[in-house]
């Protein structure tokens, strides 16, 4: 059974290195007059909380002594929290092990980077040209876009190539403002032949890349962009976009991998179903889980992120009865449905994760689990979702497995 919300808040407040929580969530049964349904669920929450309060020791870390972190693999083969390389090979991997409830919106300086600002960019008179299958081309200047921008809330981004070498640190969330893509598309008159939309960004680097093909563009349907709430971002955490994050305008397609979120956007083209896949779509076909690197853009399925989860640190405690207990702290993100069916498996079968409140899919959620390992040694921690209605492509394939070394039980 899921623990109550207050159990969660108490749980994550225990011990050093624990998560700080900003907002109290409990209240009287009558302190707000939202919908009747809300009030009912609030009543249920309060009841569950009351039961937890009566049961002493329901928070296993209450009064515990923090002893340090257990070693969580894989070791990084890239530097973390440091911007490295130039151009297409520019990277910044976030050290996710430090995240807590207060730092779930990363600063512009901390946010992951994949491709730094192209050195051949010319920012004078920046605008976005809308062309292709339209009655006449439209040039949207930057001031117009800035004037149309509204708050878009907190959104997570993940590079489709997010892997163990960077300790899965190509993953970040920030607060954005921007212009809904559909509002910009409405500035042009597409012809009846137009079925898809190509969005392209500047990618002129004087140096080539060892890993990556230059040319950043992806093709979407209007329905996909509208359903995802795609927007042209203008600010990030209240500041103009940083150069490395696409200044002056980038695309953000919430819930899709970063490779679909074109930076330095300067061109939109209405196209039809015969439009070839862009070089970017071909390069990222496998990482966005396409069945093959299709030749036509219309053959691509959405670059959407299924619900994913992984541990980010394992805290070791001596609890009040003198025994050793570990607190596995992790993230879950992606997907389009919320769930309370997250599981953790250390080799003895999946177990429901103790403590989390999965309230939305736009940004990441922290979870915690009290763990008494069966022995010392190395364990592989595998996350899952015990709900067949929720697709979990990458979890099923073992993408985010983390090994942990336990030296004492
Ligand atoms: N023009 C351009 N846009 C781009 C890319 C690029 O190389 N060139 N990389 C994409 C990839 S693969 C990712 S993961 C995101 C990274 O965005 P960030 O560096 O702001 O985190 O940008 C996307 N947009
Ligand atoms: Mo990416």
Tab-separated table of C-alpha atoms and ligand atoms in Angstrom:
chain	number	residue	atom	x	y	z
A	1	UNK	CA	0.000	0.000	0.000
A	2	UNK	CA	1.210	3.523	-0.762
A	3	UNK	CA	2.268	5.482	2.273
A	4	UNK	CA	0.562	8.770	2.959
A	5	UNK	CA	1.892	12.072	1.830
A	6	UNK	CA	2.918	13.121	5.303
A	7	UNK	CA	4.898	9.912	5.648
A	8	UNK	CA	6.706	11.023	2.523
A	9	UNK	CA	7.513	14.433	3.938
A	10	UNK	CA	8.681	12.958	7.229
A	11	UNK	CA	10.661	10.293	5.459
A	12	UNK	CA	12.595	12.675	3.311
A	13	UNK	CA	13.260	14.965	6.252
A	14	UNK	CA	15.236	12.395	8.235
A	15	UNK	CA	18.965	12.444	8.655
A	16	UNK	CA	21.826	14.337	7.075
A	17	UNK	CA	21.976	14.392	3.327
A	18	UNK	CA	18.244	14.033	3.221
A	19	UNK	CA	15.822	15.964	1.077
A	20	UNK	CA	14.478	19.259	2.269
A	21	UNK	CA	10.874	19.990	1.498
A	22	UNK	CA	9.446	23.432	0.988
A	23	UNK	CA	5.703	23.241	1.256
A	24	UNK	CA	3.431	21.751	3.852
A	25	UNK	CA	0.666	19.764	2.230
A	26	UNK	CA	-1.649	18.736	5.000
A	27	UNK	CA	-4.559	20.828	6.171
A	28	UNK	CA	-7.996	20.588	7.691
A	29	UNK	CA	-10.752	18.849	5.778
A	30	UNK	CA	-12.484	22.135	5.047
A	31	UNK	CA	-9.664	24.543	4.386
A	32	UNK	CA	-10.227	24.789	0.664
A	33	UNK	CA	-13.323	24.654	-1.460
A	34	UNK	CA	-12.057	23.155	-4.660
A	35	UNK	CA	-14.110	20.360	-6.137
A	36	UNK	CA	-15.982	17.848	-4.069
A	37	UNK	CA	-13.662	15.177	-5.415
A	38	UNK	CA	-10.615	17.030	-4.198
A	39	UNK	CA	-12.141	17.379	-0.784
A	40	UNK	CA	-12.891	13.686	-0.667
A	41	UNK	CA	-9.375	12.678	-1.553
A	42	UNK	CA	-8.022	15.178	0.953
A	43	UNK	CA	-10.145	13.485	3.591
A	44	UNK	CA	-8.679	10.129	2.610
A	45	UNK	CA	-5.179	11.504	2.771
A	46	UNK	CA	-5.774	12.895	6.198
A	47	UNK	CA	-7.180	9.617	7.440
A	48	UNK	CA	-4.196	7.707	6.167
A	49	UNK	CA	-1.910	10.270	7.746
A	50	UNK	CA	-3.683	9.937	11.064
A	51	UNK	CA	-3.141	6.160	10.939
A	52	UNK	CA	0.529	6.609	10.190
A	53	UNK	CA	0.900	9.015	13.056
A	54	UNK	CA	-0.581	6.490	15.457
A	55	UNK	CA	1.723	3.746	14.297
A	56	UNK	CA	5.082	4.513	15.879
A	57	UNK	CA	8.104	3.782	13.725
A	58	UNK	CA	6.238	4.123	10.441
A	59	UNK	CA	9.168	6.218	9.246
A	60	UNK	CA	12.113	3.840	9.516
A	61	UNK	CA	14.638	6.713	9.344
A	62	UNK	CA	13.197	8.722	12.223
A	63	UNK	CA	16.123	9.589	14.492
A	64	UNK	CA	18.576	7.696	12.257
A	65	UNK	CA	22.283	8.548	12.032
A	66	UNK	CA	23.532	9.264	8.509
A	67	UNK	CA	26.721	7.287	7.857
A	68	UNK	CA	27.545	8.211	4.256
A	69	UNK	CA	26.760	7.130	0.721
A	70	UNK	CA	27.088	3.646	-0.721
A	71	UNK	CA	29.020	3.558	-3.982
A	72	UNK	CA	26.596	3.737	-6.922
A	73	UNK	CA	27.839	2.872	-10.395
A	74	UNK	CA	28.650	3.184	-13.152
A	75	UNK	CA	31.764	5.297	-12.685
A	76	UNK	CA	31.648	8.364	-14.888
A	77	UNK	CA	33.955	8.203	-17.897
A	78	UNK	CA	33.201	11.911	-18.555
A	79	UNK	CA	33.615	14.831	-16.157
A	80	UNK	CA	30.409	15.819	-14.350
A	81	UNK	CA	29.151	19.387	-13.764
A	82	UNK	CA	31.744	20.761	-16.177
A	83	UNK	CA	31.219	22.081	-19.721
A	84	UNK	CA	33.607	20.288	-22.078
A	85	UNK	CA	34.533	20.479	-25.780
A	86	UNK	CA	33.299	22.854	-28.454
A	87	UNK	CA	30.615	22.866	-31.116
A	88	UNK	CA	28.828	19.617	-31.909
A	89	UNK	CA	30.977	17.739	-29.402
A	90	UNK	CA	30.236	20.219	-26.602
A	91	UNK	CA	28.769	18.459	-23.553
A	92	UNK	CA	27.832	19.052	-19.958
A	93	UNK	CA	26.797	16.092	-17.801
A	94	UNK	CA	24.832	16.894	-14.641
A	95	UNK	CA	25.777	15.111	-11.422
A	96	UNK	CA	22.283	13.927	-10.541
A	97	UNK	CA	23.452	12.448	-7.204
A	98	UNK	CA	23.092	15.885	-5.560
A	99	UNK	CA	19.448	16.471	-6.470
A	100	UNK	CA	16.942	17.047	-3.735
A	101	UNK	CA	13.439	18.452	-3.480
A	102	UNK	CA	14.771	22.025	-3.455
A	103	UNK	CA	16.947	21.695	-6.552
A	104	UNK	CA	14.576	20.025	-8.991
A	105	UNK	CA	14.697	23.132	-11.212
A	106	UNK	CA	18.301	23.396	-12.369
A	107	UNK	CA	19.975	26.744	-12.900
A	108	UNK	CA	20.948	27.780	-16.433
A	109	UNK	CA	24.585	27.168	-15.487
A	110	UNK	CA	23.879	23.628	-14.270
A	111	UNK	CA	21.547	22.391	-17.056
A	112	UNK	CA	22.984	19.670	-19.308
A	113	UNK	CA	24.426	20.613	-22.703
A	114	UNK	CA	24.506	18.662	-25.927
A	115	UNK	CA	26.100	20.800	-28.684
A	116	UNK	CA	27.463	24.235	-27.817
A	117	UNK	CA	26.630	27.443	-29.650
A	118	UNK	CA	27.759	27.168	-33.292
A	119	UNK	CA	30.746	29.477	-33.816
A	120	UNK	CA	29.485	30.521	-37.281
A	121	UNK	CA	26.195	31.892	-35.920
A	122	UNK	CA	25.240	35.473	-36.884
A	123	UNK	CA	22.704	36.815	-34.415
A	124	UNK	CA	21.965	40.118	-36.187
A	125	UNK	CA	18.335	40.448	-37.300
A	126	UNK	CA	17.424	36.939	-36.143
A	127	UNK	CA	14.083	35.722	-37.370
A	128	UNK	CA	12.218	32.568	-38.269
A	129	UNK	CA	11.208	32.075	-41.896
A	130	UNK	CA	8.024	30.105	-42.565
A	131	UNK	CA	8.118	28.670	-46.063
A	132	UNK	CA	7.504	25.536	-48.119
A	133	UNK	CA	3.888	24.622	-48.910
A	134	UNK	CA	2.480	28.054	-47.966
A	135	UNK	CA	0.614	30.692	-49.972
A	136	UNK	CA	3.479	33.098	-49.315
A	137	UNK	CA	6.571	33.037	-47.133
A	138	UNK	CA	6.377	34.733	-43.736
A	139	UNK	CA	9.309	36.194	-41.810
A	140	UNK	CA	8.710	36.317	-38.048
A	141	UNK	CA	11.225	38.584	-36.354
A	142	UNK	CA	12.583	38.026	-32.868
A	143	UNK	CA	10.729	40.977	-31.322
A	144	UNK	CA	7.430	39.510	-32.539
A	145	UNK	CA	8.247	36.144	-30.987
A	146	UNK	CA	9.354	37.762	-27.730
A	147	UNK	CA	6.085	39.689	-27.615
A	148	UNK	CA	4.084	36.474	-28.000
A	149	UNK	CA	5.919	34.585	-25.236
A	150	UNK	CA	4.070	33.385	-22.140
A	151	UNK	CA	5.048	31.266	-19.139
A	152	UNK	CA	5.280	27.585	-20.071
A	153	UNK	CA	6.120	26.153	-16.656
A	154	UNK	CA	8.765	23.625	-15.643
A	155	UNK	CA	9.746	20.999	-18.216
A	156	UNK	CA	12.323	18.270	-18.242
A	157	UNK	CA	14.637	17.508	-21.157
A	158	UNK	CA	16.575	14.303	-21.754
A	159	UNK	CA	19.095	13.534	-24.484
A	160	UNK	CA	18.124	10.331	-26.265
A	161	UNK	CA	21.764	9.290	-25.920
A	162	UNK	CA	21.680	9.668	-22.124
A	163	UNK	CA	23.966	6.900	-20.913
A	164	UNK	CA	26.114	5.510	-18.137
A	165	UNK	CA	29.379	7.176	-19.174
A	166	UNK	CA	27.960	10.518	-18.049
A	167	UNK	CA	26.128	8.832	-15.172
A	168	UNK	CA	22.880	9.568	-17.040
A	169	UNK	CA	23.493	13.292	-16.551
A	170	UNK	CA	22.103	14.408	-19.928
A	171	UNK	CA	18.850	15.002	-18.072
A	172	UNK	CA	17.648	18.324	-16.607
A	173	UNK	CA	14.613	20.446	-15.844
A	174	UNK	CA	14.106	24.212	-15.993
A	175	UNK	CA	11.363	26.828	-16.013
A	176	UNK	CA	10.596	28.118	-19.504
A	177	UNK	CA	8.682	30.845	-21.280
A	178	UNK	CA	7.926	30.749	-24.959
A	179	UNK	CA	5.421	30.819	-27.787
A	180	UNK	CA	3.193	27.819	-28.558
A	181	UNK	CA	4.334	26.447	-31.917
A	182	UNK	CA	0.741	26.382	-33.162
A	183	UNK	CA	0.494	30.178	-32.599
A	184	UNK	CA	3.505	30.669	-34.874
A	185	UNK	CA	2.190	28.231	-37.500
A	186	UNK	CA	-1.035	30.255	-37.581
A	187	UNK	CA	0.933	33.257	-38.883
A	188	UNK	CA	1.224	31.476	-42.256
A	189	UNK	CA	-1.311	30.014	-44.691
A	190	UNK	CA	-0.321	26.460	-45.613
A	191	UNK	CA	-1.618	25.061	-48.885
A	192	UNK	CA	-3.918	22.030	-48.938
A	193	UNK	CA	-0.934	19.799	-49.740
A	194	UNK	CA	0.860	20.513	-46.459
A	195	UNK	CA	0.660	17.587	-44.012
A	196	UNK	CA	3.784	18.036	-41.884
A	197	UNK	CA	6.032	20.659	-40.398
A	198	UNK	CA	9.812	20.737	-40.544
A	199	UNK	CA	11.541	22.818	-37.877
A	200	UNK	CA	15.193	23.627	-38.420
A	201	UNK	CA	17.935	25.335	-36.452
A	202	UNK	CA	21.284	26.844	-37.292
A	203	UNK	CA	24.094	24.306	-37.066
A	204	UNK	CA	27.111	25.983	-38.698
A	205	UNK	CA	30.265	24.828	-36.956
A	206	UNK	CA	33.681	25.506	-38.431
A	207	UNK	CA	34.938	22.261	-36.893
A	208	UNK	CA	33.434	18.900	-37.742
A	209	UNK	CA	32.458	16.345	-35.168
A	210	UNK	CA	33.689	12.918	-34.234
A	211	UNK	CA	30.252	11.808	-33.107
A	212	UNK	CA	27.616	13.884	-34.768
A	213	UNK	CA	26.250	14.952	-38.142
A	214	UNK	CA	25.664	18.710	-38.506
A	215	UNK	CA	22.183	19.805	-39.559
A	216	UNK	CA	19.472	20.091	-36.943
A	217	UNK	CA	15.909	19.625	-38.107
A	218	UNK	CA	12.994	17.354	-37.257
A	219	UNK	CA	9.635	16.797	-38.933
A	220	UNK	CA	6.373	16.666	-36.935
A	221	UNK	CA	2.670	16.717	-37.594
A	222	UNK	CA	0.718	19.712	-36.340
A	223	UNK	CA	-1.267	17.309	-34.157
A	224	UNK	CA	1.905	16.005	-32.497
A	225	UNK	CA	3.146	19.522	-31.752
A	226	UNK	CA	-0.259	20.616	-30.441
A	227	UNK	CA	-0.772	17.494	-28.299
A	228	UNK	CA	2.667	17.816	-26.703
A	229	UNK	CA	2.228	21.542	-26.061
A	230	UNK	CA	5.369	22.296	-28.091
A	231	UNK	CA	6.694	25.850	-27.766
A	232	UNK	CA	9.481	28.051	-29.045
A	233	UNK	CA	11.362	28.856	-25.848
A	234	UNK	CA	12.474	32.465	-25.347
A	235	UNK	CA	13.526	32.427	-21.689
A	236	UNK	CA	14.961	29.781	-19.376
A	237	UNK	CA	14.555	30.350	-15.628
A	238	UNK	CA	13.538	33.941	-16.364
A	239	UNK	CA	16.658	34.802	-18.353
A	240	UNK	CA	17.121	34.990	-22.119
A	241	UNK	CA	18.176	31.534	-23.350
A	242	UNK	CA	21.903	31.001	-22.726
A	243	UNK	CA	23.978	30.793	-25.921
A	244	UNK	CA	24.603	27.064	-25.499
A	245	UNK	CA	20.888	26.383	-25.001
A	246	UNK	CA	19.773	27.927	-28.291
A	247	UNK	CA	19.676	31.726	-27.940
A	248	UNK	CA	17.651	33.453	-29.256
A	249	UNK	CA	14.982	30.773	-29.833
A	250	UNK	CA	14.775	27.017	-29.385
A	251	UNK	CA	12.071	24.429	-29.762
A	252	UNK	CA	10.873	22.436	-26.792
A	253	UNK	CA	8.573	19.466	-27.403
A	254	UNK	CA	7.542	18.409	-23.885
A	255	UNK	CA	7.802	14.664	-23.368
A	256	UNK	CA	10.012	14.101	-26.443
A	257	UNK	CA	13.756	13.473	-26.431
A	258	UNK	CA	16.162	16.401	-26.661
A	259	UNK	CA	17.144	15.605	-30.253
A	260	UNK	CA	13.640	16.744	-31.256
A	261	UNK	CA	14.105	20.069	-29.410
A	262	UNK	CA	15.937	22.087	-32.058
A	263	UNK	CA	18.152	24.975	-30.886
A	264	UNK	CA	18.878	28.246	-32.759
A	265	UNK	CA	15.598	27.846	-34.708
A	266	UNK	CA	15.505	29.907	-37.908
A	267	UNK	CA	13.278	28.022	-40.348
A	268	UNK	CA	9.879	26.339	-40.425
A	269	UNK	CA	8.743	24.585	-43.592
A	270	UNK	CA	5.317	23.131	-44.330
A	271	UNK	CA	6.008	19.850	-46.160
A	272	UNK	CA	4.111	16.755	-47.293
A	273	UNK	CA	4.405	13.026	-46.599
A	274	UNK	CA	7.147	12.646	-49.211
A	275	UNK	CA	9.552	14.806	-47.198
A	276	UNK	CA	12.826	12.921	-46.672
A	277	UNK	CA	13.918	12.272	-43.096
A	278	UNK	CA	16.445	14.893	-41.994
A	279	UNK	CA	20.029	13.885	-41.233
A	280	UNK	CA	19.172	14.473	-37.564
A	281	UNK	CA	16.238	12.040	-37.746
A	282	UNK	CA	18.464	9.430	-39.336
A	283	UNK	CA	21.258	9.952	-36.824
A	284	UNK	CA	18.829	9.646	-33.913
A	285	UNK	CA	16.577	6.919	-35.347
A	286	UNK	CA	17.892	4.181	-33.087
A	287	UNK	CA	18.083	6.355	-29.982
A	288	UNK	CA	14.460	7.452	-30.465
A	289	UNK	CA	13.475	3.767	-30.807
A	290	UNK	CA	12.503	3.817	-34.490
A	291	UNK	CA	12.222	0.388	-36.112
A	292	UNK	CA	14.862	1.570	-38.622
A	293	UNK	CA	16.428	4.776	-39.988
A	294	UNK	CA	13.503	5.352	-42.339
A	295	UNK	CA	14.113	7.352	-45.503
A	296	UNK	CA	10.852	9.298	-45.197
A	297	UNK	CA	10.073	11.599	-42.270
A	298	UNK	CA	6.448	10.411	-42.315
A	299	UNK	CA	7.591	6.887	-41.344
A	300	UNK	CA	8.989	8.081	-37.973
A	301	UNK	CA	7.079	7.506	-34.764
A	302	UNK	CA	7.121	10.247	-32.098
A	303	UNK	CA	10.376	10.716	-30.184
A	304	UNK	CA	8.526	10.349	-26.912
A	305	UNK	CA	10.021	9.426	-23.556
A	306	UNK	CA	8.306	6.539	-21.774
A	307	UNK	CA	8.188	6.528	-17.983
A	308	UNK	CA	11.707	5.923	-16.775
A	309	UNK	CA	13.322	5.809	-13.346
A	310	UNK	CA	16.670	5.202	-11.697
A	311	UNK	CA	18.408	5.529	-8.343
A	312	UNK	CA	20.624	8.620	-7.992
A	313	UNK	CA	22.173	7.857	-4.604
A	314	UNK	CA	22.061	5.286	-1.814
A	315	UNK	CA	22.300	6.719	1.706
A	316	UNK	CA	23.483	4.568	4.586
A	317	UNK	CA	22.021	4.998	8.080
A	318	UNK	CA	22.192	3.487	11.521
A	319	UNK	CA	18.576	3.466	12.640
A	320	UNK	CA	17.407	3.738	16.236
A	321	UNK	CA	17.357	-0.033	16.932
A	322	UNK	CA	21.069	-0.100	16.011
A	323	UNK	CA	20.732	-1.829	12.642
A	324	UNK	CA	21.967	-0.587	9.274
A	325	UNK	CA	19.355	0.598	6.787
A	326	UNK	CA	19.837	2.134	3.346
A	327	UNK	CA	17.710	4.806	1.734
A	328	UNK	CA	17.660	4.481	-2.044
A	329	UNK	CA	16.848	7.890	-3.545
A	330	UNK	CA	15.928	8.193	-7.213
A	331	UNK	CA	14.136	9.972	-9.995
A	332	UNK	CA	11.221	9.079	-12.217
A	333	UNK	CA	10.320	11.036	-15.334
A	334	UNK	CA	8.724	10.795	-18.776
A	335	UNK	CA	5.480	9.171	-19.827
A	336	UNK	CA	1.998	10.574	-20.127
A	337	UNK	CA	0.250	8.940	-17.172
A	338	UNK	CA	0.969	9.223	-13.480
A	339	UNK	CA	1.481	6.012	-11.558
A	340	UNK	CA	1.818	4.641	-8.042
A	341	UNK	CA	3.145	1.319	-9.343
A	342	UNK	CA	6.883	2.070	-9.390
A	343	UNK	CA	9.010	-0.911	-8.337
A	344	UNK	CA	12.605	-1.508	-7.259
A	345	UNK	CA	14.328	-4.865	-7.782
A	346	UNK	CA	17.751	-5.642	-6.260
A	347	UNK	CA	17.750	-9.218	-7.505
A	348	UNK	CA	14.985	-10.774	-5.412
A	349	UNK	CA	12.048	-9.588	-7.512
A	350	UNK	CA	10.297	-6.216	-7.866
A	351	UNK	CA	9.070	-4.507	-4.687
A	352	UNK	CA	6.776	-1.429	-4.617
A	353	UNK	CA	8.784	1.736	-3.996
A	354	UNK	CA	7.944	3.221	-0.574
A	355	UNK	CA	7.702	6.905	-0.911
A	356	UNK	CA	6.846	9.317	-3.716
A	357	UNK	CA	4.076	11.486	-5.074
A	358	UNK	CA	3.873	11.132	-8.843
A	359	UNK	CA	1.593	14.065	-9.648
A	360	UNK	CA	2.619	15.016	-13.200
A	361	UNK	CA	4.717	13.914	-16.197
A	362	UNK	CA	6.230	17.234	-17.296
A	363	UNK	CA	9.191	17.161	-14.970
A	364	UNK	CA	10.961	14.656	-12.754
A	365	UNK	CA	9.740	13.295	-9.419
A	366	UNK	CA	11.937	12.140	-6.528
A	367	UNK	CA	11.239	8.803	-4.871
A	368	UNK	CA	12.784	7.006	-1.897
A	369	UNK	CA	12.885	3.467	-0.663
A	370	UNK	CA	14.042	2.008	2.666
A	371	UNK	CA	16.233	-0.974	1.837
A	372	UNK	CA	17.745	-3.674	4.018
A	373	UNK	CA	20.052	-5.557	1.620
A	374	UNK	CA	20.097	-9.339	2.174
A	375	UNK	CA	23.915	-9.393	2.353
A	376	UNK	CA	26.986	-7.322	1.647
A	377	UNK	CA	28.278	-7.247	-1.914
A	378	UNK	CA	27.242	-5.776	-5.224
A	379	UNK	CA	23.614	-5.441	-6.288
A	380	UNK	CA	22.096	-4.298	-9.564
A	381	UNK	CA	19.172	-1.974	-8.940
A	382	UNK	CA	16.428	-2.225	-11.569
A	383	UNK	CA	13.318	-0.056	-11.684
A	384	UNK	CA	9.983	-1.035	-13.193
A	385	UNK	CA	6.328	-0.079	-13.316
A	386	UNK	CA	3.906	-2.800	-12.211
A	387	UNK	CA	1.128	-1.681	-14.551
A	388	UNK	CA	0.790	-3.264	-18.006
A	389	UNK	CA	-1.077	-0.188	-19.291
A	390	UNK	CA	2.077	1.945	-18.908
A	391	UNK	CA	4.763	1.514	-21.589
A	392	UNK	CA	8.328	1.441	-20.221
A	393	UNK	CA	10.519	0.742	-23.242
A	394	UNK	CA	13.845	1.752	-21.717
A	395	UNK	CA	13.190	0.238	-18.284
A	396	UNK	CA	12.263	-3.037	-19.973
A	397	UNK	CA	15.562	-3.018	-21.851
A	398	UNK	CA	17.653	-2.380	-18.721
A	399	UNK	CA	18.801	1.050	-19.922
A	400	UNK	CA	19.058	2.693	-16.490
A	401	UNK	CA	20.450	-0.174	-14.371
A	402	UNK	CA	22.698	0.996	-11.524
A	403	UNK	CA	25.063	-1.203	-9.514
A	404	UNK	CA	25.551	-0.482	-5.835
A	405	UNK	CA	28.262	-1.738	-3.466
A	406	UNK	CA	27.024	-2.636	0.036
A	407	UNK	CA	29.797	-2.929	2.634
A	408	UNK	CA	27.727	-3.489	5.781
A	409	UNK	CA	24.293	-4.807	6.671
B	1	LIG	N1	20.701	23.246	-33.760
B	1	LIG	C1	20.834	22.186	-32.939
B	1	LIG	N2	19.833	21.881	-32.080
B	1	LIG	C2	19.945	20.831	-31.256
B	1	LIG	C3	21.082	19.994	-31.288
B	1	LIG	C4	22.123	20.323	-32.188
B	1	LIG	O1	23.158	19.643	-32.263
B	1	LIG	N3	21.962	21.418	-32.998
B	1	LIG	N4	21.175	18.909	-30.415
B	1	LIG	C5	19.903	18.368	-29.948
B	1	LIG	C6	20.081	17.390	-28.889
B	1	LIG	S1	20.636	15.867	-29.379
B	1	LIG	C7	19.743	17.643	-27.589
B	1	LIG	S2	19.796	16.432	-26.419
B	1	LIG	C8	19.289	18.992	-27.167
B	1	LIG	C9	20.148	19.491	-26.020
B	1	LIG	O2	19.706	20.726	-25.548
B	1	LIG	P1	20.555	21.463	-24.426
B	1	LIG	O3	21.991	21.482	-24.858
B	1	LIG	O4	19.954	22.824	-24.287
B	1	LIG	O5	20.416	20.682	-23.168
B	1	LIG	O6	19.367	19.944	-28.220
B	1	LIG	C10	18.951	19.466	-29.475
B	1	LIG	N5	18.928	20.569	-30.390
B	2	LIG	MO1	20.408	14.468	-27.572
